[in-house]
């Protein structure tokens, strides 16, 4: 198979099993969901490569990248003279994908009027080129992908409910990379080999233990796409620790409810608790005092997490935090951060 689905996490193993079953019945349209960069097109291509349709074409259309005025002709084709500038007949993506797979990426961004025309094709099994009254029978397996919650789009009147059920006969959801960190080492290994094979004339040094650990510990808000992009940059250009930190923080990780409670309530509650321990403090809390206490609370939490991730390797932790070893020891003592037993 040309397109591997990399990973051995339970979620990826489950997706592999769904693909194995679904790929043998191409009468069922599939919707692949997940955040940007998780690998929805990879799953679509694996479906295609395992299906009986693999000897025909895999045709991709990015519904978000093509203006609505052009997308209809892109999908269904154009008859000569259909409009000004249509000097010759042109096949659409449905026709090019006949017998194969039509991959509709970012289906959630398709306009409402065009959704109605797509629904007609799925219901009738026929379509016609723009400017033609001749119907063409469709023999295409439609696989779609979206990073939107289509049910929410239906509630917002931005996606047709009837089209949803026509497209979503089978749904494959790909979890974000931060929810399956056990897949990261395999992805690093796979794409390192990929770039070594792709650039045989270049000496691509293996990742250092430190860099490898940083990549495995990062939350990857841009998912697999971001990991591959960063890895390519490191392998082909090389980078020191400071550059790696800059690369990783070009795309900060999304906050989670646990990490950053709404409206800063977690920090507020901690400050209130401190005041409760000393009731008179509430009367004398100046902005300067609040700022200092807030800074201490945040610093303590961040330092404790970094120490925990580095197994209390203070030298490694100080480099990640970009402070001196001596400063780190001072903060550990002042903030009363204790090593777990």
Tab-separated table of C-alpha atoms in Angstrom, residues 3-323:
chain	number	residue	atom	x	y	z
A	3	UNK	CA	-0.239	5.441	1.771
A	4	UNK	CA	0.431	4.112	5.278
A	5	UNK	CA	-1.728	4.980	8.277
A	6	UNK	CA	0.959	5.382	10.933
A	7	UNK	CA	0.312	4.645	14.605
A	8	UNK	CA	-0.607	1.846	16.983
A	9	UNK	CA	-2.843	3.680	19.460
A	10	UNK	CA	-6.250	2.073	20.136
A	11	UNK	CA	-7.990	4.797	18.119
A	12	UNK	CA	-5.792	4.228	15.044
A	13	UNK	CA	-6.204	0.464	15.333
A	14	UNK	CA	-9.969	0.953	15.436
A	15	UNK	CA	-9.828	3.198	12.353
A	16	UNK	CA	-7.818	0.544	10.510
A	17	UNK	CA	-10.506	-2.034	11.264
A	18	UNK	CA	-13.288	0.296	10.066
A	19	UNK	CA	-11.323	0.991	6.872
A	20	UNK	CA	-10.826	-2.727	6.263
A	21	UNK	CA	-14.570	-3.362	6.470
A	22	UNK	CA	-15.838	-0.234	4.697
A	23	UNK	CA	-13.390	-0.393	1.786
A	24	UNK	CA	-15.054	-3.565	0.515
A	25	UNK	CA	-18.510	-1.959	0.164
A	26	UNK	CA	-18.145	1.212	-1.863
A	27	UNK	CA	-21.890	1.763	-2.046
A	28	UNK	CA	-21.666	3.437	1.370
A	29	UNK	CA	-20.565	7.071	1.288
A	30	UNK	CA	-18.068	8.021	3.988
A	31	UNK	CA	-17.433	11.207	5.971
A	32	UNK	CA	-14.059	11.575	7.694
A	33	UNK	CA	-14.034	14.068	10.571
A	34	UNK	CA	-11.294	15.577	12.697
A	35	UNK	CA	-9.269	18.694	13.337
A	36	UNK	CA	-7.131	20.267	10.641
A	37	UNK	CA	-3.957	18.284	10.060
A	38	UNK	CA	-4.972	14.965	11.647
A	39	UNK	CA	-4.659	13.058	8.371
A	40	UNK	CA	-8.145	12.924	6.865
A	41	UNK	CA	-6.805	12.697	3.310
A	42	UNK	CA	-4.485	9.863	4.371
A	43	UNK	CA	-7.499	7.875	5.600
A	44	UNK	CA	-9.363	8.638	2.355
A	45	UNK	CA	-6.443	7.368	0.285
A	46	UNK	CA	-6.103	4.205	2.382
A	47	UNK	CA	-9.817	3.541	1.823
A	48	UNK	CA	-9.245	3.955	-1.915
A	49	UNK	CA	-6.117	1.789	-2.039
A	50	UNK	CA	-7.834	-1.090	-0.224
A	51	UNK	CA	-11.036	-0.875	-2.277
A	52	UNK	CA	-11.955	-2.594	-5.555
A	53	UNK	CA	-11.844	0.904	-7.121
A	54	UNK	CA	-8.077	1.301	-6.700
A	55	UNK	CA	-7.413	0.690	-10.428
A	56	UNK	CA	-9.442	3.805	-11.295
A	57	UNK	CA	-8.796	7.409	-10.275
A	58	UNK	CA	-8.661	9.075	-6.850
A	59	UNK	CA	-9.832	12.639	-7.513
A	60	UNK	CA	-9.611	15.316	-4.827
A	61	UNK	CA	-11.624	18.537	-4.659
A	62	UNK	CA	-11.014	21.120	-1.933
A	63	UNK	CA	-14.457	22.679	-1.500
A	64	UNK	CA	-13.071	25.540	0.603
A	65	UNK	CA	-10.340	26.546	-1.849
A	66	UNK	CA	-12.443	26.956	-5.002
A	67	UNK	CA	-14.844	29.922	-5.368
A	68	UNK	CA	-18.476	28.865	-5.425
A	69	UNK	CA	-18.927	30.250	-8.939
A	70	UNK	CA	-16.266	27.836	-10.211
A	71	UNK	CA	-16.906	24.843	-7.974
A	72	UNK	CA	-20.064	23.751	-9.813
A	73	UNK	CA	-18.268	23.542	-13.168
A	74	UNK	CA	-15.296	21.924	-11.430
A	75	UNK	CA	-17.531	19.153	-10.092
A	76	UNK	CA	-19.882	18.555	-13.010
A	77	UNK	CA	-17.953	19.775	-16.039
A	78	UNK	CA	-18.789	22.277	-18.780
A	79	UNK	CA	-20.285	21.921	-22.244
A	80	UNK	CA	-18.750	24.000	-25.023
A	81	UNK	CA	-20.458	27.405	-25.208
A	82	UNK	CA	-22.121	27.037	-21.797
A	83	UNK	CA	-20.920	30.521	-20.851
A	84	UNK	CA	-18.518	33.183	-22.077
A	85	UNK	CA	-15.060	31.681	-22.218
A	86	UNK	CA	-16.236	28.057	-22.403
A	87	UNK	CA	-14.534	27.389	-25.730
A	88	UNK	CA	-14.394	23.634	-25.348
A	89	UNK	CA	-16.032	20.793	-23.491
A	90	UNK	CA	-14.436	19.980	-20.146
A	91	UNK	CA	-15.007	16.982	-17.918
A	92	UNK	CA	-15.820	17.584	-14.270
A	93	UNK	CA	-14.406	15.798	-11.240
A	94	UNK	CA	-17.384	13.431	-11.050
A	95	UNK	CA	-16.660	12.274	-14.590
A	96	UNK	CA	-12.904	12.009	-13.987
A	97	UNK	CA	-13.556	9.920	-10.875
A	98	UNK	CA	-15.925	7.548	-12.680
A	99	UNK	CA	-15.328	4.049	-11.326
A	100	UNK	CA	-13.011	5.477	-8.687
A	101	UNK	CA	-13.183	7.776	-5.663
A	102	UNK	CA	-14.196	11.435	-5.464
A	103	UNK	CA	-12.719	12.961	-2.308
A	104	UNK	CA	-14.617	16.098	-1.283
A	105	UNK	CA	-12.330	17.800	1.217
A	106	UNK	CA	-13.762	20.517	3.496
A	107	UNK	CA	-17.318	19.532	2.559
A	108	UNK	CA	-18.628	21.624	5.461
A	109	UNK	CA	-17.634	24.789	3.581
A	110	UNK	CA	-19.689	24.039	0.478
A	111	UNK	CA	-22.377	26.656	-0.206
A	112	UNK	CA	-26.033	25.840	0.463
A	113	UNK	CA	-27.138	26.089	-3.227
A	114	UNK	CA	-24.354	23.764	-4.360
A	115	UNK	CA	-25.218	21.319	-1.584
A	116	UNK	CA	-28.652	20.940	-3.206
A	117	UNK	CA	-27.050	20.018	-6.545
A	118	UNK	CA	-24.723	17.520	-4.886
A	119	UNK	CA	-27.708	15.989	-3.089
A	120	UNK	CA	-29.483	15.568	-6.437
A	121	UNK	CA	-26.523	13.605	-7.827
A	122	UNK	CA	-26.370	11.355	-4.769
A	123	UNK	CA	-30.131	10.711	-4.877
A	124	UNK	CA	-30.559	10.200	-8.616
A	125	UNK	CA	-27.144	8.853	-9.529
A	126	UNK	CA	-27.072	11.283	-12.459
A	127	UNK	CA	-25.707	14.728	-13.297
A	128	UNK	CA	-25.166	16.890	-16.351
A	129	UNK	CA	-22.436	19.249	-17.448
A	130	UNK	CA	-23.150	22.979	-17.287
A	131	UNK	CA	-24.865	23.965	-20.520
A	132	UNK	CA	-25.982	20.432	-21.338
A	133	UNK	CA	-29.297	18.637	-20.914
A	134	UNK	CA	-27.760	15.185	-21.343
A	135	UNK	CA	-27.624	13.188	-18.133
A	136	UNK	CA	-24.475	11.276	-17.224
A	137	UNK	CA	-24.720	8.284	-14.907
A	138	UNK	CA	-22.500	8.585	-11.857
A	139	UNK	CA	-20.437	5.598	-10.753
A	140	UNK	CA	-18.357	7.290	-8.107
A	141	UNK	CA	-17.626	6.484	-4.478
A	142	UNK	CA	-17.977	9.778	-2.606
A	143	UNK	CA	-15.684	10.167	0.396
A	144	UNK	CA	-15.898	13.523	2.198
A	145	UNK	CA	-13.912	15.191	4.953
A	146	UNK	CA	-14.497	18.123	7.270
A	147	UNK	CA	-13.087	19.776	10.364
A	148	UNK	CA	-16.530	21.201	11.151
A	149	UNK	CA	-19.173	19.706	13.407
A	150	UNK	CA	-21.735	19.080	10.659
A	151	UNK	CA	-24.600	18.635	13.136
A	152	UNK	CA	-23.850	22.090	14.490
A	153	UNK	CA	-23.705	23.436	10.925
A	154	UNK	CA	-27.174	21.952	10.367
A	155	UNK	CA	-28.493	23.797	13.441
A	156	UNK	CA	-26.913	27.000	12.097
A	157	UNK	CA	-28.691	26.431	8.740
A	158	UNK	CA	-25.330	26.167	6.981
A	159	UNK	CA	-25.536	22.500	6.025
A	160	UNK	CA	-28.440	20.486	4.651
A	161	UNK	CA	-29.669	17.741	6.928
A	162	UNK	CA	-30.748	15.539	4.010
A	163	UNK	CA	-27.298	15.846	2.424
A	164	UNK	CA	-25.700	14.993	5.766
A	165	UNK	CA	-27.488	11.643	5.870
A	166	UNK	CA	-26.638	10.919	2.228
A	167	UNK	CA	-22.944	11.586	2.786
A	168	UNK	CA	-22.614	10.274	6.317
A	169	UNK	CA	-23.540	6.617	5.852
A	170	UNK	CA	-20.252	5.771	7.566
A	171	UNK	CA	-18.329	8.222	9.751
A	172	UNK	CA	-14.653	7.876	10.621
A	173	UNK	CA	-13.447	10.285	13.300
A	174	UNK	CA	-9.702	10.843	13.701
A	175	UNK	CA	-8.719	12.071	17.196
A	176	UNK	CA	-6.205	14.926	17.490
A	177	UNK	CA	-2.585	13.941	18.034
A	178	UNK	CA	-2.586	15.268	21.613
A	179	UNK	CA	-5.123	12.553	22.491
A	180	UNK	CA	-2.909	9.768	21.107
A	181	UNK	CA	0.669	10.742	22.058
A	182	UNK	CA	1.775	7.110	21.786
A	183	UNK	CA	1.602	7.544	17.993
A	184	UNK	CA	4.193	10.350	17.965
A	185	UNK	CA	7.343	8.142	18.157
A	186	UNK	CA	6.084	6.006	15.256
A	187	UNK	CA	5.302	9.107	13.200
A	188	UNK	CA	8.784	10.505	13.877
A	189	UNK	CA	10.405	7.214	12.840
A	190	UNK	CA	8.267	6.882	9.713
A	191	UNK	CA	8.826	10.417	8.427
A	192	UNK	CA	12.531	10.412	9.313
A	193	UNK	CA	12.918	7.367	7.042
A	194	UNK	CA	10.734	9.069	4.439
A	195	UNK	CA	13.044	12.095	4.218
A	196	UNK	CA	16.158	9.908	4.281
A	197	UNK	CA	14.769	8.016	1.271
A	198	UNK	CA	13.592	11.194	-0.447
A	199	UNK	CA	16.977	12.913	-0.154
A	200	UNK	CA	19.536	10.094	-0.535
A	201	UNK	CA	22.343	12.532	-1.379
A	202	UNK	CA	21.951	14.440	1.873
A	203	UNK	CA	23.347	13.353	5.202
A	204	UNK	CA	20.379	13.446	7.575
A	205	UNK	CA	21.581	13.028	11.137
A	206	UNK	CA	19.320	11.208	13.603
A	207	UNK	CA	17.527	13.329	16.182
A	208	UNK	CA	19.285	13.901	19.472
A	209	UNK	CA	17.699	12.353	22.559
A	210	UNK	CA	16.819	15.827	23.796
A	211	UNK	CA	15.134	16.902	20.529
A	212	UNK	CA	13.313	13.579	20.270
A	213	UNK	CA	11.977	14.038	23.803
A	214	UNK	CA	10.842	17.592	23.066
A	215	UNK	CA	8.945	16.430	19.981
A	216	UNK	CA	7.309	13.563	21.879
A	217	UNK	CA	6.236	15.856	24.724
A	218	UNK	CA	4.790	18.638	22.545
A	219	UNK	CA	0.991	18.841	22.238
A	220	UNK	CA	0.946	19.497	18.434
A	221	UNK	CA	-2.036	21.842	17.959
A	222	UNK	CA	-1.511	21.504	14.190
A	223	UNK	CA	-1.553	17.715	14.559
A	224	UNK	CA	0.339	15.377	12.194
A	225	UNK	CA	0.735	18.065	9.527
A	226	UNK	CA	2.556	20.340	11.963
A	227	UNK	CA	4.714	17.492	13.288
A	228	UNK	CA	5.792	16.522	9.761
A	229	UNK	CA	6.539	20.152	8.858
A	230	UNK	CA	8.657	20.705	11.987
A	231	UNK	CA	10.434	17.371	11.550
A	232	UNK	CA	11.303	18.173	7.926
A	233	UNK	CA	12.733	21.509	8.999
A	234	UNK	CA	14.855	19.925	11.747
A	235	UNK	CA	16.132	17.044	9.606
A	236	UNK	CA	16.971	19.069	6.500
A	237	UNK	CA	18.173	22.319	8.048
A	238	UNK	CA	19.081	21.322	11.594
A	239	UNK	CA	18.416	23.405	14.670
A	240	UNK	CA	19.723	24.052	18.147
A	241	UNK	CA	17.591	24.006	21.284
A	242	UNK	CA	16.716	27.696	21.093
A	243	UNK	CA	15.633	27.417	17.452
A	244	UNK	CA	13.552	24.336	18.272
A	245	UNK	CA	11.732	26.284	20.991
A	246	UNK	CA	11.008	29.065	18.501
A	247	UNK	CA	9.716	26.579	15.916
A	248	UNK	CA	7.436	24.826	18.393
A	249	UNK	CA	6.003	28.049	19.730
A	250	UNK	CA	5.183	29.477	16.314
A	251	UNK	CA	1.930	27.546	16.851
A	252	UNK	CA	1.092	27.594	20.584
A	253	UNK	CA	-0.896	24.660	21.896
A	254	UNK	CA	-4.639	25.234	22.303
A	255	UNK	CA	-5.695	25.778	25.858
A	256	UNK	CA	-7.875	23.204	27.552
A	257	UNK	CA	-10.432	23.655	30.334
A	258	UNK	CA	-8.039	22.001	32.780
A	259	UNK	CA	-5.100	24.136	31.762
A	260	UNK	CA	-6.845	27.500	31.526
A	261	UNK	CA	-10.273	27.690	33.178
A	262	UNK	CA	-12.765	30.058	31.583
A	263	UNK	CA	-12.260	33.691	32.577
A	264	UNK	CA	-9.233	32.734	34.687
A	265	UNK	CA	-11.510	31.352	37.402
A	266	UNK	CA	-8.906	28.785	38.513
A	267	UNK	CA	-6.413	31.506	39.365
A	268	UNK	CA	-9.109	33.664	40.954
A	269	UNK	CA	-10.185	30.779	43.179
A	270	UNK	CA	-6.607	30.210	44.316
A	271	UNK	CA	-6.209	33.888	45.185
A	272	UNK	CA	-9.515	33.801	47.075
A	273	UNK	CA	-8.341	30.750	48.979
A	274	UNK	CA	-5.154	32.579	49.951
A	275	UNK	CA	-7.236	35.490	51.189
A	276	UNK	CA	-9.505	33.133	53.121
A	277	UNK	CA	-6.489	31.820	55.027
A	278	UNK	CA	-5.872	35.369	56.147
A	279	UNK	CA	-9.183	37.334	56.094
A	280	UNK	CA	-7.520	40.672	56.703
A	281	UNK	CA	-5.523	40.170	53.505
A	282	UNK	CA	-8.638	40.715	51.366
A	283	UNK	CA	-8.842	44.263	52.645
A	284	UNK	CA	-5.224	45.010	51.824
A	285	UNK	CA	-4.861	43.200	48.485
A	286	UNK	CA	-3.269	45.796	46.207
A	287	UNK	CA	-2.913	45.232	42.460
A	288	UNK	CA	0.822	44.896	43.034
A	289	UNK	CA	0.254	42.134	45.584
A	290	UNK	CA	-2.262	40.388	43.325
A	291	UNK	CA	0.185	40.516	40.418
A	292	UNK	CA	2.987	39.034	42.545
A	293	UNK	CA	0.794	36.253	43.912
A	294	UNK	CA	-0.600	35.464	40.471
A	295	UNK	CA	2.920	35.315	39.016
A	296	UNK	CA	4.084	33.016	41.800
A	297	UNK	CA	1.116	30.693	41.326
A	298	UNK	CA	1.654	30.435	37.573
A	299	UNK	CA	5.440	30.030	37.908
A	300	UNK	CA	5.039	27.305	40.517
A	301	UNK	CA	2.593	25.369	38.342
A	302	UNK	CA	4.708	25.664	35.178
A	303	UNK	CA	8.000	24.790	36.895
A	304	UNK	CA	6.411	21.806	38.647
A	305	UNK	CA	5.051	20.493	35.323
A	306	UNK	CA	8.401	20.890	33.541
A	307	UNK	CA	10.243	19.177	36.407
A	308	UNK	CA	7.725	16.357	36.313
A	309	UNK	CA	8.156	15.931	32.531
A	310	UNK	CA	11.957	15.851	32.859
A	311	UNK	CA	11.883	13.454	35.835
A	312	UNK	CA	13.332	16.255	37.940
A	313	UNK	CA	16.379	16.665	35.742
A	314	UNK	CA	17.055	20.241	36.832
A	315	UNK	CA	19.621	20.930	34.112
A	316	UNK	CA	17.188	19.850	31.388
A	317	UNK	CA	14.319	21.756	33.048
A	318	UNK	CA	16.326	24.992	33.276
A	319	UNK	CA	17.080	24.800	29.540
A	320	UNK	CA	13.395	24.314	28.683
A	321	UNK	CA	12.405	27.216	30.943
A	322	UNK	CA	15.281	29.333	29.549
A	323	UNK	CA	16.580	30.269	32.987
